[in-house]
Short mmCIF file of C-alpha atoms in Angstrom, two decimals:
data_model
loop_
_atom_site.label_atom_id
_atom_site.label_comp_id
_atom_site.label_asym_id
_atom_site.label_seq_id
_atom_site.Cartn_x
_atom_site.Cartn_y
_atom_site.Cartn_z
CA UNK A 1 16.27 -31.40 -4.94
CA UNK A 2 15.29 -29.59 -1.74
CA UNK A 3 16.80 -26.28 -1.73
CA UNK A 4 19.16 -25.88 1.60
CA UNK A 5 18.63 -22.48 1.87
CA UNK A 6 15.13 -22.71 2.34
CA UNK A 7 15.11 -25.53 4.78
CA UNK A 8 17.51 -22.91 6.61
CA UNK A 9 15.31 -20.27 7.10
CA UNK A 10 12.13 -22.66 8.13
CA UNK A 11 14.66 -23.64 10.86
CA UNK A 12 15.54 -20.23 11.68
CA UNK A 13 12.41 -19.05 11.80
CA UNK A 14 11.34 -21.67 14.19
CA UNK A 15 13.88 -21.04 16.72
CA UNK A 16 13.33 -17.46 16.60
CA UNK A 17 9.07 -18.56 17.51
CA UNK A 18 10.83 -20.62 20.53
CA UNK A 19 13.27 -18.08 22.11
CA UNK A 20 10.64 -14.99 21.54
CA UNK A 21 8.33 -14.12 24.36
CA UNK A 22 5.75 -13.24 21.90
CA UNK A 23 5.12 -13.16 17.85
CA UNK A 24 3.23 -10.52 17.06
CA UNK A 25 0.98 -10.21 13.25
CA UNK A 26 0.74 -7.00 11.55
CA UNK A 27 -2.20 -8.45 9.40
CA UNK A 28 -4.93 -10.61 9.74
CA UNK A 29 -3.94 -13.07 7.08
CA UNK A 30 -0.53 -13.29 8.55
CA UNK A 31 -2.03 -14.02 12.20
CA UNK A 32 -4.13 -16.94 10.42
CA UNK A 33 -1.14 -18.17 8.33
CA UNK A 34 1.46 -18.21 11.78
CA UNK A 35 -1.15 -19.54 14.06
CA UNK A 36 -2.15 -22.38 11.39
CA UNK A 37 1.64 -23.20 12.32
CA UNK A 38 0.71 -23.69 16.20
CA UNK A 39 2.14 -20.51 16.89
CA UNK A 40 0.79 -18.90 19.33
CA UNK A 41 0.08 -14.88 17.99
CA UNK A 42 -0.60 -11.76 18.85
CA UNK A 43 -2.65 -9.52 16.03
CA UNK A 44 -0.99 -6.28 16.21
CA UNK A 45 -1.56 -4.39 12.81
CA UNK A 46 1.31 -2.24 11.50
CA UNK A 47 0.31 2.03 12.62
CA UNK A 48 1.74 4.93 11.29
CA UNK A 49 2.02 8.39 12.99
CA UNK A 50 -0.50 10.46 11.63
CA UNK A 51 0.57 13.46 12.94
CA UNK A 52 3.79 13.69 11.96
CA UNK A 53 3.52 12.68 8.32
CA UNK A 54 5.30 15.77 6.51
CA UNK A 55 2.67 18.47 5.36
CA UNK A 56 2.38 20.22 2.21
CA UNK A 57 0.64 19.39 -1.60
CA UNK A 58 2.69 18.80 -4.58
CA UNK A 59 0.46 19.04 -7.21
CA UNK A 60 1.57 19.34 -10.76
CA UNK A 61 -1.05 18.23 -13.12
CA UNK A 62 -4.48 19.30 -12.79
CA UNK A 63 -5.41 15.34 -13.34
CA UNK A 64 -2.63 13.73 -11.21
CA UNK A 65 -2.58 10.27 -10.14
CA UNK A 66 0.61 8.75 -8.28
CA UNK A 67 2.51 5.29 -7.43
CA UNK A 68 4.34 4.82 -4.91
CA UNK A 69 6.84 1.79 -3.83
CA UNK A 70 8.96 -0.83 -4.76
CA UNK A 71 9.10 -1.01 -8.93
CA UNK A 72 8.48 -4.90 -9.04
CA UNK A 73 6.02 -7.60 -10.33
CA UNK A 74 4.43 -8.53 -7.39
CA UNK A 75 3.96 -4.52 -6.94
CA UNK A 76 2.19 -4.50 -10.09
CA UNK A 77 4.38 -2.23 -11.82
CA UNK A 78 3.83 -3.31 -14.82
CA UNK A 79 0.10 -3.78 -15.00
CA UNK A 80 0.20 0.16 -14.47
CA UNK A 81 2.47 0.11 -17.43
CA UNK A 82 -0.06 -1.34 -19.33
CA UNK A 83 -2.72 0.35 -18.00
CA UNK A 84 -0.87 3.63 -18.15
CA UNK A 85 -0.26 3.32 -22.35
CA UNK A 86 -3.99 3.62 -22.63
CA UNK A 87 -4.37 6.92 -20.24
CA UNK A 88 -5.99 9.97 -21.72
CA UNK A 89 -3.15 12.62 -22.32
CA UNK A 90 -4.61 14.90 -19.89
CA UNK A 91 -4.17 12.33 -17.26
CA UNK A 92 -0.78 12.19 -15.97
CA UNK A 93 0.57 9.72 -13.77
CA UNK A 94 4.03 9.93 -11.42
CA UNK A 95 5.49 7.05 -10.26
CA UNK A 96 8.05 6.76 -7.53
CA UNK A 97 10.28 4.24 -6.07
CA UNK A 98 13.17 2.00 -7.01
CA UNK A 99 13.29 -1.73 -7.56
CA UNK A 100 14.09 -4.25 -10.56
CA UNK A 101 11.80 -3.20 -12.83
CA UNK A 102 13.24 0.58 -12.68
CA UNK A 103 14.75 -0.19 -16.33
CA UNK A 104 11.86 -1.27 -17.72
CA UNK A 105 10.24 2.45 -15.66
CA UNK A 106 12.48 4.25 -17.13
CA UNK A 107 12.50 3.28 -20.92
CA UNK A 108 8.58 2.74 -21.10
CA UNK A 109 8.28 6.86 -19.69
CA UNK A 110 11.01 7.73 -22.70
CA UNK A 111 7.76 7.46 -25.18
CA UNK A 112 4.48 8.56 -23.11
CA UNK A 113 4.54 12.26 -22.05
CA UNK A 114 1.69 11.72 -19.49
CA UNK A 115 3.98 9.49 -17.34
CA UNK A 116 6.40 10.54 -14.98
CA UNK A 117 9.50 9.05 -13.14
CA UNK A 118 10.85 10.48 -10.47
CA UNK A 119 12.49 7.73 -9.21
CA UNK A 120 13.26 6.85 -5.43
CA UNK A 121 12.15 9.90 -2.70
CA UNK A 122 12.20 10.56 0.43
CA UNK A 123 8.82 10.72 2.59
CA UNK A 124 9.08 14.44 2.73
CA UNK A 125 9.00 14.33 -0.85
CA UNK A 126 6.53 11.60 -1.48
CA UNK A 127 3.63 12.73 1.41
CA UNK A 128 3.36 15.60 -0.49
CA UNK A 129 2.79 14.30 -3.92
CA UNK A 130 0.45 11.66 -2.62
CA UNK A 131 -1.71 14.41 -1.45
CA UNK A 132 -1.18 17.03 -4.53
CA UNK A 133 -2.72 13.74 -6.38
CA UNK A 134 -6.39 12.58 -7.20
CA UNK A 135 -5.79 8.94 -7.02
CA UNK A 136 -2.83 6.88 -5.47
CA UNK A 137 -3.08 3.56 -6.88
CA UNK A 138 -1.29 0.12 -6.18
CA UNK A 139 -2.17 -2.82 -7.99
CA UNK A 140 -0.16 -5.14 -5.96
CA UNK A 141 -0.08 -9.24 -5.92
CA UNK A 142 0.66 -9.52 -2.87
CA UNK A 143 0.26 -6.86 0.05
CA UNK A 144 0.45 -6.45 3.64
CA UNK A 145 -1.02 -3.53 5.92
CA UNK A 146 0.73 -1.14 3.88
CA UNK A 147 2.76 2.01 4.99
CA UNK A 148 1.93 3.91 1.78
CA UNK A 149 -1.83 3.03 1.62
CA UNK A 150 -2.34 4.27 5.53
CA UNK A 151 -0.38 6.94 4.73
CA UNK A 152 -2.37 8.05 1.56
CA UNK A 153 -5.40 7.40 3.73
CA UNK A 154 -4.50 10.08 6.41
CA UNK A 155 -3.65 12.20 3.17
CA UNK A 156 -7.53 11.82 2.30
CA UNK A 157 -6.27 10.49 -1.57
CA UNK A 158 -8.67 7.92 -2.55
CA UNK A 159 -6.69 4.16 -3.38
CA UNK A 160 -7.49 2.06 -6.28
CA UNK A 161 -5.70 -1.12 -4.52
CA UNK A 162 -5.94 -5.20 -5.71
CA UNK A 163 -7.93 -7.43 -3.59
CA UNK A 164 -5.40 -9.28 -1.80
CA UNK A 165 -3.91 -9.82 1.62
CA UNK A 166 -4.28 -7.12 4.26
CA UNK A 167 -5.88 -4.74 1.54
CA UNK A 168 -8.82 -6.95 2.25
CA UNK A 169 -8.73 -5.64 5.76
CA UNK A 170 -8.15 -2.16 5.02
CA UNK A 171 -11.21 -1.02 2.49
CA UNK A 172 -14.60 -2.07 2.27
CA UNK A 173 -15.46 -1.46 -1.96
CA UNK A 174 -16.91 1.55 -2.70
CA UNK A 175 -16.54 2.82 0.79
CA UNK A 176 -13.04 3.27 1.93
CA UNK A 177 -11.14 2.21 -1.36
CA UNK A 178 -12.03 0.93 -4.58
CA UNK A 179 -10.49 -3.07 -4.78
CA UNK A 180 -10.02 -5.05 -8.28
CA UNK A 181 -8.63 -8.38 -9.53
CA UNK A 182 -5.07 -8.43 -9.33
CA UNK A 183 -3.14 -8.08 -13.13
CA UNK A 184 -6.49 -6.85 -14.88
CA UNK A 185 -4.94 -3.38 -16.47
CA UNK A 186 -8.77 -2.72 -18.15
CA UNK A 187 -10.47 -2.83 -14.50
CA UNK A 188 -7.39 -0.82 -13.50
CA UNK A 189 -8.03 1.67 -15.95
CA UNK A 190 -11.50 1.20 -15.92
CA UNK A 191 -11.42 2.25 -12.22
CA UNK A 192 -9.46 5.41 -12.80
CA UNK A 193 -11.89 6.58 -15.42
CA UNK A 194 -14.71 5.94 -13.31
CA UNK A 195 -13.25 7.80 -10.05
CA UNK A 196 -11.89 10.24 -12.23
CA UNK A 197 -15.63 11.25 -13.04
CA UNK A 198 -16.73 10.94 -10.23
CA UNK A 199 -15.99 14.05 -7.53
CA UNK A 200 -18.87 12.90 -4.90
CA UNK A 201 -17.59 9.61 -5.05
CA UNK A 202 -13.76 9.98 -4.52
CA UNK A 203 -14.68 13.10 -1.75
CA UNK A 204 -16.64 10.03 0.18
CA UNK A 205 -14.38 7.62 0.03
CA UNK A 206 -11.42 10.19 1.29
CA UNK A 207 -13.68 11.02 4.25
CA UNK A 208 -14.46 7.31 5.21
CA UNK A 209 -10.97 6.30 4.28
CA UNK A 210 -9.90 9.01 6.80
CA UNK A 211 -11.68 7.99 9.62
CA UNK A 212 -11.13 4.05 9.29
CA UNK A 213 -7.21 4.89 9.58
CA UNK A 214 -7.33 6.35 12.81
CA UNK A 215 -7.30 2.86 14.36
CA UNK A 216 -3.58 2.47 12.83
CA UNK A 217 -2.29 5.58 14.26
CA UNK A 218 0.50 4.76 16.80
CA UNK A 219 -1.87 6.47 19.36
CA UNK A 220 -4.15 3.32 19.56
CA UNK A 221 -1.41 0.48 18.06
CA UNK A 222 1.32 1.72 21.02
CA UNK A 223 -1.68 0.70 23.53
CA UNK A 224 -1.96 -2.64 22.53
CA UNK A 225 1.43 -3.32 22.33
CA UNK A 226 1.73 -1.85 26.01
CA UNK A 227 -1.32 -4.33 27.25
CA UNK A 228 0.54 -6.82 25.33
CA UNK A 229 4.09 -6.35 27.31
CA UNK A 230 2.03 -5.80 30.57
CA UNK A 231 0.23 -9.18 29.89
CA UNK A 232 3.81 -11.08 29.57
CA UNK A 233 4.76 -9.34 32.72
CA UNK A 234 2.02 -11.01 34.62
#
């Protein structure tokens, strides 16, 4: 049976293509996917304000590795659970955020002292704890230019992210982020060990991480959109 509610919103989102002056793509894979449609697309990735993410460093644990989002599957939630039950004590990991899974959060961290919950926070909370921590990783299914990974970039935390979607755009291996298989908690874990270890390595990767996310700052994304609304004008 074909499900009326979908058929809805492939209708709706039609007619929003043919009354809009202009789509615009945060990602790469969504401008493919949309203009595969005959949609005519403008690649305009998603930007953040670098300089007015909140400052401070909320560091608690001399080994402290954070995630932060949505607690669901397709965040990989709970491959970090499983990769988090085989964590050296010293190694403490916080998680924040809210979502369906927050039971599941909440009754696994009952049992492992080396995992925290702090549940949902505000970005003048989180900023800071992303850049008190070694490692901010986000093992996600499915992923597009993400707020929290250009935001941990600007923080110059190294991101152990999945090789998906517009994660594929943001890091180069080895460079400007470490990437994995999605759902593999040993590579996950694997990956932490080995940046971990590896001072040089992670102090690299902040630096080159750093300077790749200029090009999302809302200094160089508000320009295109401007050339963009001055091109429609013309």
């Amino acid at each position: 049976m074909v499900n009326q509610a979908h058929i809805f919103l492939i209708n709706s989102k039609k007619n929003a293509f043919k009354w809009a002056d202009a789509v615009t793509a945060g990602s790469k894979e969504a401008f493919d996917y949309y203009s595969k449609l005959g949609t005519k697309v403008f690649f305009v990735p998603n930007a953040i304000d670098i300089k007015s993410l909140p400052l401070g460093n909320d560091k608690r644990y001399e080994k402290q590795i954070i995630f932060a989002g949505r607690l669901s599957k397709e965040k990989g939630i709970l491959t970090i659970l499983e990769t988090a039950k085989n964590l050296p004590k010293d190694v403490h990991l916080i998680i924040v955020g809210a979502g369906p899974e927050e039971n599941v959060v909440v009754e696994f961290v009952k049992n492992i002292d080396n995992v925290h919950f702090l549940g949902y926070q505000t970005k003048e909370k989180t900023i800071p704890l992303i850049r008190g921590s070694i490692l901010l990783i986000q093992p996600s299914f499915a992923e597009g230019i993400s707020a929290t990974l250009l935001e941990s970039m600007a923080c110059k935390t190294p991101i152990i992210a999945t090789n998906v979607g517009g994660n594929k755009e943001l890091f180069v291996h080895n460079k400007t982020g470490i990437l994995i298989e999605p759902g593999n908690s040993n590579e996950l874990l694997k990956e932490i060990m080995r940046m971990l270890n590896d001072q040089n390595l992670r102090e690299e990767i902040a630096r080159s991480a750093y300077d790749a996310v200029q090009k999302y700052d809302w200094s160089n994304v508000g320009q295109l959109y401007l050339n963009l609304y001055k091109q429609l004008q013309s």
